[in-house]
PDB file of C-alpha atoms and ligand atoms in Angstrom:
ATOM      1  CA  MET A  15      -8.840  20.952  -1.145  1.00  0.00           C
ATOM      2  CA  ILE A  16      -8.001  17.374  -0.261  1.00  0.00           C
ATOM      3  CA  GLY A  17      -5.952  15.671  -2.966  1.00  0.00           C
ATOM      4  CA  PHE A  18      -5.980  11.969  -3.769  1.00  0.00           C
ATOM      5  CA  PHE A  19      -3.206  10.305  -5.705  1.00  0.00           C
ATOM      6  CA  ASP A  20      -2.990   6.850  -7.225  1.00  0.00           C
ATOM      7  CA  SER A  21      -1.146   5.238 -10.116  1.00  0.00           C
ATOM      8  CA  GLY A  22      -4.511   4.924 -11.868  1.00  0.00           C
ATOM      9  CA  PHE A  23      -8.114   4.021 -11.138  1.00  0.00           C
ATOM     10  CA  GLY A  24      -7.742   2.214  -7.810  1.00  0.00           C
ATOM     11  CA  GLY A  25      -7.722   5.289  -5.592  1.00  0.00           C
ATOM     12  CA  LEU A  26     -11.150   6.290  -6.905  1.00  0.00           C
ATOM     13  CA  ILE A  27     -12.727   3.736  -4.612  1.00  0.00           C
ATOM     14  CA  VAL A  28     -10.971   5.273  -1.613  1.00  0.00           C
ATOM     15  CA  LEU A  29     -12.109   8.738  -2.671  1.00  0.00           C
ATOM     16  CA  LYS A  30     -15.660   7.423  -3.045  1.00  0.00           C
ATOM     17  CA  GLY A  31     -15.616   6.166   0.534  1.00  0.00           C
ATOM     18  CA  VAL A  32     -14.179   9.451   1.812  1.00  0.00           C
ATOM     19  CA  ARG A  33     -16.705  11.623  -0.047  1.00  0.00           C
ATOM     20  CA  LYS A  34     -19.534   9.533   1.347  1.00  0.00           C
ATOM     21  CA  LYS A  35     -18.309  10.133   4.900  1.00  0.00           C
ATOM     22  CA  LEU A  36     -16.994  13.708   4.452  1.00  0.00           C
ATOM     23  CA  PRO A  37     -19.161  15.223   1.691  1.00  0.00           C
ATOM     24  CA  ASP A  38     -18.540  18.904   2.498  1.00  0.00           C
ATOM     25  CA  TYR A  39     -14.880  19.223   1.507  1.00  0.00           C
ATOM     26  CA  SER A  40     -13.574  19.945  -1.991  1.00  0.00           C
ATOM     27  CA  TYR A  41     -11.549  17.175  -3.605  1.00  0.00           C
ATOM     28  CA  ILE A  42      -9.097  16.735  -6.435  1.00  0.00           C
ATOM     29  CA  TYR A  43      -7.990  13.333  -7.773  1.00  0.00           C
ATOM     30  CA  LEU A  44      -4.970  12.510  -9.910  1.00  0.00           C
ATOM     31  CA  GLY A  45      -4.423   9.103 -11.491  1.00  0.00           C
ATOM     32  CA  ASP A  46      -1.065   8.534 -13.165  1.00  0.00           C
ATOM     33  CA  ASN A  47      -2.713   6.147 -15.660  1.00  0.00           C
ATOM     34  CA  ASP A  48      -0.056   6.828 -18.250  1.00  0.00           C
ATOM     35  CA  ARG A  49       2.673   5.297 -16.070  1.00  0.00           C
ATOM     36  CA  ALA A  50       0.608   2.615 -14.285  1.00  0.00           C
ATOM     37  CA  PRO A  51       1.262   0.015 -13.091  1.00  0.00           C
ATOM     38  CA  TYR A  52       3.673   1.186 -10.417  1.00  0.00           C
ATOM     39  CA  GLY A  53       3.811  -2.249  -8.794  1.00  0.00           C
ATOM     40  CA  SER A  54       6.454  -3.642 -11.125  1.00  0.00           C
ATOM     41  CA  ARG A  55       8.624  -0.496 -11.105  1.00  0.00           C
ATOM     42  CA  CYS A  56      11.788   0.141  -9.080  1.00  0.00           C
ATOM     43  CA  LYS A  57      11.737   2.136  -5.836  1.00  0.00           C
ATOM     44  CA  GLU A  58      13.343   5.237  -7.283  1.00  0.00           C
ATOM     45  CA  GLU A  59      10.777   5.473 -10.074  1.00  0.00           C
ATOM     46  CA  ILE A  60       7.887   4.951  -7.672  1.00  0.00           C
ATOM     47  CA  PHE A  61       9.265   7.654  -5.375  1.00  0.00           C
ATOM     48  CA  TRP A  62       9.720  10.302  -8.051  1.00  0.00           C
ATOM     49  CA  TYR A  63       6.469   9.560  -9.884  1.00  0.00           C
ATOM     50  CA  THR A  64       4.639   9.852  -6.583  1.00  0.00           C
ATOM     51  CA  ALA A  65       6.433  13.106  -5.705  1.00  0.00           C
ATOM     52  CA  GLU A  66       5.530  14.541  -9.117  1.00  0.00           C
ATOM     53  CA  GLY A  67       1.887  13.581  -8.672  1.00  0.00           C
ATOM     54  CA  VAL A  68       1.721  15.070  -5.184  1.00  0.00           C
ATOM     55  CA  GLU A  69       3.417  18.252  -6.410  1.00  0.00           C
ATOM     56  CA  GLU A  70       0.847  18.625  -9.186  1.00  0.00           C
ATOM     57  CA  LEU A  71      -1.972  18.309  -6.650  1.00  0.00           C
ATOM     58  CA  PHE A  72      -0.307  20.935  -4.403  1.00  0.00           C
ATOM     59  CA  ARG A  73       0.101  23.227  -7.411  1.00  0.00           C
ATOM     60  CA  ARG A  74      -3.626  22.943  -8.087  1.00  0.00           C
ATOM     61  CA  GLY A  75      -4.559  23.887  -4.545  1.00  0.00           C
ATOM     62  CA  ALA A  76      -4.494  20.725  -2.435  1.00  0.00           C
ATOM     63  CA  LYS A  77      -3.296  21.373   1.141  1.00  0.00           C
ATOM     64  CA  LEU A  78      -3.379  17.730   2.114  1.00  0.00           C
ATOM     65  CA  VAL A  79      -2.766  14.746  -0.171  1.00  0.00           C
ATOM     66  CA  VAL A  80      -3.772  11.171   0.549  1.00  0.00           C
ATOM     67  CA  LEU A  81      -1.701   8.551  -1.259  1.00  0.00           C
ATOM     68  CA  ALA A  82      -4.608   6.293  -2.186  1.00  0.00           C
ATOM     69  CA  CYS A  83      -2.049   3.792  -3.424  1.00  0.00           C
ATOM     70  CA  ASN A  84      -0.418   1.085  -1.322  1.00  0.00           C
ATOM     71  CA  THR A  85       2.601   0.909  -3.593  1.00  0.00           C
ATOM     72  CA  SER A  86       3.336   4.632  -3.203  1.00  0.00           C
ATOM     73  CA  SER A  87       2.573   4.448   0.508  1.00  0.00           C
ATOM     74  CA  ALA A  88       4.894   1.450   0.949  1.00  0.00           C
ATOM     75  CA  VAL A  89       7.790   2.799  -1.078  1.00  0.00           C
ATOM     76  CA  ALA A  90       7.554   6.610  -1.065  1.00  0.00           C
ATOM     77  CA  LEU A  91       5.574   7.885   1.934  1.00  0.00           C
ATOM     78  CA  ARG A  92       8.299   7.848   4.603  1.00  0.00           C
ATOM     79  CA  ARG A  93      10.834   9.591   2.363  1.00  0.00           C
ATOM     80  CA  LEU A  94       8.278  12.153   1.235  1.00  0.00           C
ATOM     81  CA  GLN A  95       7.324  12.953   4.822  1.00  0.00           C
ATOM     82  CA  ARG A  96      10.843  12.979   6.251  1.00  0.00           C
ATOM     83  CA  GLU A  97      12.970  14.496   3.484  1.00  0.00           C
ATOM     84  CA  TRP A  98      10.999  16.003   0.636  1.00  0.00           C
ATOM     85  CA  LEU A  99       8.048  17.672   2.365  1.00  0.00           C
ATOM     86  CA  PRO A 100       9.929  19.560   5.135  1.00  0.00           C
ATOM     87  CA  GLU A 101      12.313  21.015   2.548  1.00  0.00           C
ATOM     88  CA  THR A 102       9.925  21.803  -0.281  1.00  0.00           C
ATOM     89  CA  TYR A 103       6.413  22.107   1.155  1.00  0.00           C
ATOM     90  CA  PRO A 104       6.684  22.584   4.943  1.00  0.00           C
ATOM     91  CA  ASP A 105       3.072  23.778   5.223  1.00  0.00           C
ATOM     92  CA  LYS A 106       1.520  20.804   3.355  1.00  0.00           C
ATOM     93  CA  LYS A 107       0.735  17.253   4.439  1.00  0.00           C
ATOM     94  CA  VAL A 108       0.871  13.836   2.800  1.00  0.00           C
ATOM     95  CA  LEU A 109      -0.827  10.810   4.341  1.00  0.00           C
ATOM     96  CA  GLY A 110      -0.700   7.158   3.325  1.00  0.00           C
ATOM     97  CA  ILE A 111      -3.113   4.285   3.700  1.00  0.00           C
ATOM     98  CA  PHE A 112      -1.058   1.740   5.623  1.00  0.00           C
ATOM     99  CA  CYS A 113      -1.721   3.063   9.127  1.00  0.00           C
ATOM    100  CA  PRO A 114      -5.533   3.128   8.792  1.00  0.00           C
ATOM    101  CA  THR A 115      -5.519  -0.388   7.372  1.00  0.00           C
ATOM    102  CA  VAL A 116      -3.229  -1.814  10.031  1.00  0.00           C
ATOM    103  CA  GLU A 117      -5.132  -0.070  12.845  1.00  0.00           C
ATOM    104  CA  TYR A 118      -8.371  -1.550  11.541  1.00  0.00           C
ATOM    105  CA  LEU A 119      -6.766  -4.969  11.412  1.00  0.00           C
ATOM    106  CA  ALA A 120      -5.437  -4.637  14.963  1.00  0.00           C
ATOM    107  CA  ASP A 121      -8.993  -4.093  16.237  1.00  0.00           C
ATOM    108  CA  LEU A 122     -10.085  -7.386  14.672  1.00  0.00           C
ATOM    109  CA  LYS A 123      -7.621  -9.263  16.909  1.00  0.00           C
ATOM    110  CA  VAL A 124      -6.843 -11.929  14.324  1.00  0.00           C
ATOM    111  CA  ARG A 125      -3.637 -13.979  14.380  1.00  0.00           C
ATOM    112  CA  ASN A 126      -3.400 -15.171  10.775  1.00  0.00           C
ATOM    113  CA  VAL A 127      -3.548 -12.599   8.012  1.00  0.00           C
ATOM    114  CA  GLY A 128      -3.086 -12.718   4.251  1.00  0.00           C
ATOM    115  CA  ILE A 129      -2.113  -9.781   2.044  1.00  0.00           C
ATOM    116  CA  PHE A 130      -2.812  -9.407  -1.666  1.00  0.00           C
ATOM    117  CA  ALA A 131      -0.632  -6.624  -3.081  1.00  0.00           C
ATOM    118  CA  THR A 132       1.610  -5.518  -5.911  1.00  0.00           C
ATOM    119  CA  GLU A 133       5.141  -6.872  -6.301  1.00  0.00           C
ATOM    120  CA  ALA A 134       6.650  -3.616  -4.998  1.00  0.00           C
ATOM    121  CA  THR A 135       4.422  -3.595  -1.899  1.00  0.00           C
ATOM    122  CA  VAL A 136       5.125  -7.260  -1.175  1.00  0.00           C
ATOM    123  CA  SER A 137       8.890  -6.911  -1.536  1.00  0.00           C
ATOM    124  CA  SER A 138       8.950  -3.732   0.594  1.00  0.00           C
ATOM    125  CA  GLU A 139       7.580  -5.908   3.439  1.00  0.00           C
ATOM    126  CA  ALA A 140       5.869  -2.748   4.691  1.00  0.00           C
ATOM    127  CA  TYR A 141       2.728  -4.633   5.761  1.00  0.00           C
ATOM    128  CA  ILE A 142       4.758  -7.208   7.666  1.00  0.00           C
ATOM    129  CA  ARG A 143       6.667  -4.421   9.438  1.00  0.00           C
ATOM    130  CA  GLU A 144       3.629  -2.296  10.271  1.00  0.00           C
ATOM    131  CA  ILE A 145       1.504  -5.219  11.447  1.00  0.00           C
ATOM    132  CA  GLY A 146       4.448  -6.388  13.574  1.00  0.00           C
ATOM    133  CA  LYS A 147       4.407  -3.027  15.383  1.00  0.00           C
ATOM    134  CA  VAL A 148       0.821  -3.493  16.581  1.00  0.00           C
ATOM    135  CA  SER A 149       0.764  -7.247  17.038  1.00  0.00           C
ATOM    136  CA  LEU A 150       3.856  -9.405  17.369  1.00  0.00           C
ATOM    137  CA  GLU A 151       1.835 -12.638  17.378  1.00  0.00           C
ATOM    138  CA  THR A 152       0.162 -12.078  14.004  1.00  0.00           C
ATOM    139  CA  LEU A 153       1.436 -14.313  11.236  1.00  0.00           C
ATOM    140  CA  VAL A 154       1.373 -12.527   7.862  1.00  0.00           C
ATOM    141  CA  VAL A 155       1.595 -14.238   4.484  1.00  0.00           C
ATOM    142  CA  GLN A 156       1.689 -12.295   1.237  1.00  0.00           C
ATOM    143  CA  GLN A 157       0.708 -12.892  -2.369  1.00  0.00           C
ATOM    144  CA  ALA A 158       1.947 -10.624  -5.148  1.00  0.00           C
ATOM    145  CA  CYS A 159      -0.648 -10.227  -7.928  1.00  0.00           C
ATOM    146  CA  PRO A 160       1.264  -8.609 -10.807  1.00  0.00           C
ATOM    147  CA  LEU A 161      -1.357  -9.362 -13.471  1.00  0.00           C
ATOM    148  CA  LEU A 162      -4.296  -7.640 -11.782  1.00  0.00           C
ATOM    149  CA  VAL A 163      -3.532  -3.921 -12.164  1.00  0.00           C
ATOM    150  CA  PRO A 164      -2.725  -4.221 -15.898  1.00  0.00           C
ATOM    151  CA  LEU A 165      -5.994  -6.152 -16.437  1.00  0.00           C
ATOM    152  CA  ILE A 166      -8.057  -3.608 -14.485  1.00  0.00           C
ATOM    153  CA  GLU A 167      -6.392  -0.591 -16.119  1.00  0.00           C
ATOM    154  CA  SER A 168      -6.879  -2.001 -19.630  1.00  0.00           C
ATOM    155  CA  GLY A 169     -10.460  -3.081 -18.937  1.00  0.00           C
ATOM    156  CA  LYS A 170      -9.763  -6.781 -19.737  1.00  0.00           C
ATOM    157  CA  LEU A 171     -12.282  -7.860 -17.147  1.00  0.00           C
ATOM    158  CA  ASP A 172     -13.036 -11.345 -18.595  1.00  0.00           C
ATOM    159  CA  ARG A 173      -9.611 -12.614 -17.509  1.00  0.00           C
ATOM    160  CA  LEU A 174      -9.954 -11.373 -13.953  1.00  0.00           C
ATOM    161  CA  GLU A 175     -11.986 -14.302 -12.593  1.00  0.00           C
ATOM    162  CA  ILE A 176      -9.402 -17.011 -13.257  1.00  0.00           C
ATOM    163  CA  THR A 177      -6.500 -14.723 -12.371  1.00  0.00           C
ATOM    164  CA  VAL A 178      -8.011 -13.812  -8.994  1.00  0.00           C
ATOM    165  CA  LYS A 179      -8.795 -17.495  -8.349  1.00  0.00           C
ATOM    166  CA  ASN A 180      -5.160 -18.460  -8.949  1.00  0.00           C
ATOM    167  CA  TYR A 181      -3.867 -15.739  -6.623  1.00  0.00           C
ATOM    168  CA  ALA A 182      -6.467 -16.588  -3.950  1.00  0.00           C
ATOM    169  CA  ASP A 183      -5.526 -20.292  -4.104  1.00  0.00           C
ATOM    170  CA  GLY A 184      -1.864 -19.286  -3.896  1.00  0.00           C
ATOM    171  CA  LEU A 185      -2.364 -17.175  -0.768  1.00  0.00           C
ATOM    172  CA  LEU A 186      -4.668 -19.618   1.003  1.00  0.00           C
ATOM    173  CA  SER A 187      -2.214 -22.463   0.456  1.00  0.00           C
ATOM    174  CA  LYS A 188       0.491 -20.526   2.360  1.00  0.00           C
ATOM    175  CA  ASN A 189      -1.449 -20.660   5.621  1.00  0.00           C
ATOM    176  CA  LYS A 190      -4.570 -22.775   6.127  1.00  0.00           C
ATOM    177  CA  LYS A 191      -5.562 -20.770   9.208  1.00  0.00           C
ATOM    178  CA  ILE A 192      -6.001 -17.366   7.550  1.00  0.00           C
ATOM    179  CA  GLU A 193      -8.795 -15.410   9.282  1.00  0.00           C
ATOM    180  CA  ALA A 194      -8.642 -12.124   7.358  1.00  0.00           C
ATOM    181  CA  VAL A 195      -7.179 -10.898   4.087  1.00  0.00           C
ATOM    182  CA  ILE A 196      -6.230  -7.344   3.186  1.00  0.00           C
ATOM    183  CA  LEU A 197      -6.805  -6.160  -0.371  1.00  0.00           C
ATOM    184  CA  GLY A 198      -3.528  -4.255  -0.155  1.00  0.00           C
ATOM    185  CA  CYS A 199      -3.820  -2.507  -3.492  1.00  0.00           C
ATOM    186  CA  THR A 200      -6.612  -0.017  -4.057  1.00  0.00           C
ATOM    187  CA  HIS A 201      -7.251  -1.418  -7.533  1.00  0.00           C
ATOM    188  CA  TYR A 202      -8.249  -4.736  -5.939  1.00  0.00           C
ATOM    189  CA  ALA A 203     -10.987  -3.044  -3.900  1.00  0.00           C
ATOM    190  CA  THR A 204     -12.730  -2.287  -7.200  1.00  0.00           C
ATOM    191  CA  ILE A 205     -13.097  -6.055  -7.773  1.00  0.00           C
ATOM    192  CA  GLU A 206     -13.804  -7.120  -4.208  1.00  0.00           C
ATOM    193  CA  ASN A 207     -16.825  -9.142  -5.442  1.00  0.00           C
ATOM    194  CA  ILE A 208     -14.493 -11.356  -7.500  1.00  0.00           C
ATOM    195  CA  PHE A 209     -12.170 -11.907  -4.537  1.00  0.00           C
ATOM    196  CA  ARG A 210     -15.228 -12.779  -2.430  1.00  0.00           C
ATOM    197  CA  ARG A 211     -16.133 -15.603  -4.827  1.00  0.00           C
ATOM    198  CA  HIS A 212     -12.745 -17.284  -4.322  1.00  0.00           C
ATOM    199  CA  ILE A 213     -12.223 -16.750  -0.612  1.00  0.00           C
ATOM    200  CA  PRO A 214     -14.273 -18.741   1.920  1.00  0.00           C
ATOM    201  CA  GLU A 215     -17.015 -16.727   3.655  1.00  0.00           C
ATOM    202  CA  SER A 216     -15.409 -17.418   7.034  1.00  0.00           C
ATOM    203  CA  ILE A 217     -12.446 -15.217   6.038  1.00  0.00           C
ATOM    204  CA  LYS A 218     -12.954 -11.476   6.417  1.00  0.00           C
ATOM    205  CA  ILE A 219     -11.955  -9.303   3.463  1.00  0.00           C
ATOM    206  CA  ILE A 220     -10.562  -5.900   4.420  1.00  0.00           C
ATOM    207  CA  SER A 221     -10.931  -3.344   1.663  1.00  0.00           C
ATOM    208  CA  GLN A 222      -9.675   0.198   2.057  1.00  0.00           C
ATOM    209  CA  GLU A 223     -12.788   2.016   0.888  1.00  0.00           C
ATOM    210  CA  ASP A 224     -14.285   2.546   4.346  1.00  0.00           C
ATOM    211  CA  VAL A 225     -11.139   2.086   6.415  1.00  0.00           C
ATOM    212  CA  VAL A 226      -9.450   5.210   5.008  1.00  0.00           C
ATOM    213  CA  ALA A 227     -12.589   7.385   5.282  1.00  0.00           C
ATOM    214  CA  LYS A 228     -12.930   6.740   8.985  1.00  0.00           C
ATOM    215  CA  SER A 229      -9.281   7.365   9.681  1.00  0.00           C
ATOM    216  CA  LEU A 230      -9.208  10.627   7.678  1.00  0.00           C
ATOM    217  CA  GLU A 231     -12.222  11.901   9.601  1.00  0.00           C
ATOM    218  CA  ASN A 232     -10.335  11.129  12.780  1.00  0.00           C
ATOM    219  CA  TYR A 233      -7.156  12.830  11.549  1.00  0.00           C
ATOM    220  CA  LEU A 234      -9.009  16.025  10.636  1.00  0.00           C
ATOM    221  CA  ALA A 235     -10.717  16.109  14.024  1.00  0.00           C
ATOM    222  CA  ARG A 236      -7.287  15.921  15.691  1.00  0.00           C
ATOM    223  CA  HIS A 237      -5.520  18.410  13.365  1.00  0.00           C
ATOM    224  CA  GLU A 238      -7.465  21.623  13.422  1.00  0.00           C
ATOM    225  CA  GLU A 239      -4.530  23.497  11.830  1.00  0.00           C
ATOM    226  CA  VAL A 240      -4.883  21.316   8.709  1.00  0.00           C
ATOM    227  CA  GLU A 241      -8.674  21.101   8.720  1.00  0.00           C
ATOM    228  CA  SER A 242      -9.075  24.882   8.838  1.00  0.00           C
ATOM    229  CA  MET A 243      -7.035  25.292   5.605  1.00  0.00           C
ATOM    230  CA  LEU A 244      -9.283  22.990   3.572  1.00  0.00           C
ATOM    231  CA  LYS A 245     -11.698  24.359   1.008  1.00  0.00           C
ATOM    232  CA  ARG A 246     -15.311  23.291   1.266  1.00  0.00           C
ATOM    233  CA  GLY A 247     -18.031  23.019  -1.330  1.00  0.00           C
ATOM    234  CA  GLY A 248     -18.439  19.313  -1.991  1.00  0.00           C
ATOM    235  CA  ASP A 249     -16.966  19.580  -5.517  1.00  0.00           C
ATOM    236  CA  CYS A 250     -14.488  17.131  -7.031  1.00  0.00           C
ATOM    237  CA  GLU A 251     -12.074  17.454  -9.927  1.00  0.00           C
ATOM    238  CA  PHE A 252     -10.644  14.379 -11.710  1.00  0.00           C
ATOM    239  CA  LEU A 253      -7.284  14.444 -13.477  1.00  0.00           C
ATOM    240  CA  THR A 254      -5.317  11.798 -15.336  1.00  0.00           C
ATOM    241  CA  THR A 255      -1.904  11.710 -16.980  1.00  0.00           C
ATOM    242  CA  GLY A 256      -3.377   9.251 -19.486  1.00  0.00           C
ATOM    243  CA  ASN A 257      -5.553   9.885 -22.503  1.00  0.00           C
ATOM    244  CA  SER A 258      -8.926  10.821 -21.046  1.00  0.00           C
ATOM    245  CA  ALA A 259     -10.662   9.618 -24.234  1.00  0.00           C
ATOM    246  CA  HIS A 260      -9.652   6.042 -23.287  1.00  0.00           C
ATOM    247  CA  ILE A 261     -10.837   6.352 -19.702  1.00  0.00           C
TER     248      ILE A 261
HETATM  249  N1  DGL B 323      -3.534   1.151  -6.623  1.00  0.00           N
HETATM  250  C1  DGL B 323      -2.120   0.896  -6.489  1.00  0.00           C
HETATM  251  C2  DGL B 323      -1.856   0.280  -5.106  1.00  0.00           C
HETATM  252  O1  DGL B 323      -2.676   0.443  -4.208  1.00  0.00           O
HETATM  253  C3  DGL B 323      -1.713   0.069  -7.683  1.00  0.00           C
HETATM  254  C4  DGL B 323      -0.285   0.053  -7.930  1.00  0.00           C
HETATM  255  C5  DGL B 323       0.133  -0.217  -9.358  1.00  0.00           C
HETATM  256  O2  DGL B 323      -0.008   0.690 -10.166  1.00  0.00           O
HETATM  257  O3  DGL B 323       0.666  -1.304  -9.606  1.00  0.00           O
HETATM  258  O4  DGL B 323      -0.836  -0.318  -4.862  1.00  0.00           O
END
């Protein structure tokens, strides 16, 4: 099985994109809705909550887990891959969603980029670092959007329009030459239409729905040893740490 982990609902959009492209595999999704949002938590909490989520997915049969969460990818991925995985689960894999996003961006050859993300992702500066590795000339400005995940998770959708507008105005005022923006939190991809209303048409919006699917397909083609372990069947199981009656 391929596991998907997010702090809540956001990763569902990534899973949707992956299932559309790779419909034959079996999938399992875990949203840590009970402890979302991760974006305002400290690094240590984000690391251990992510490790617990990944471990649960391994326990239920996942051989490969995609962190469909920028915050977990920014704060926990490296440590999971370098320290935790080799010691505890040497035969399993964990992938993040930064590399696919940054590779996609690099192909666009833009020089001025804006990032919308959680506070933890913004302060990790992971996007600035990763983009810097592929393109030294790209100027990156960031906008933390701490109100968005709580609004999306609690279903308070009427307040999203004005909140997104304020964040979009904030980001665009930091660099008037922005050519592309990354929705650097999977929750934001679920409201891409609202972002589109407040960002000029000339600016490309990069959402991770399709970006991750393409990159995972590529990864599996290059890693036969992982691909051959994966269960097929096209089924998908959804798990939450929250109260499923409220979801
Ligand atoms: N979907 C997570 C991300 O991509 C949201 C993090 C949060 O829970 O604040 O960063």
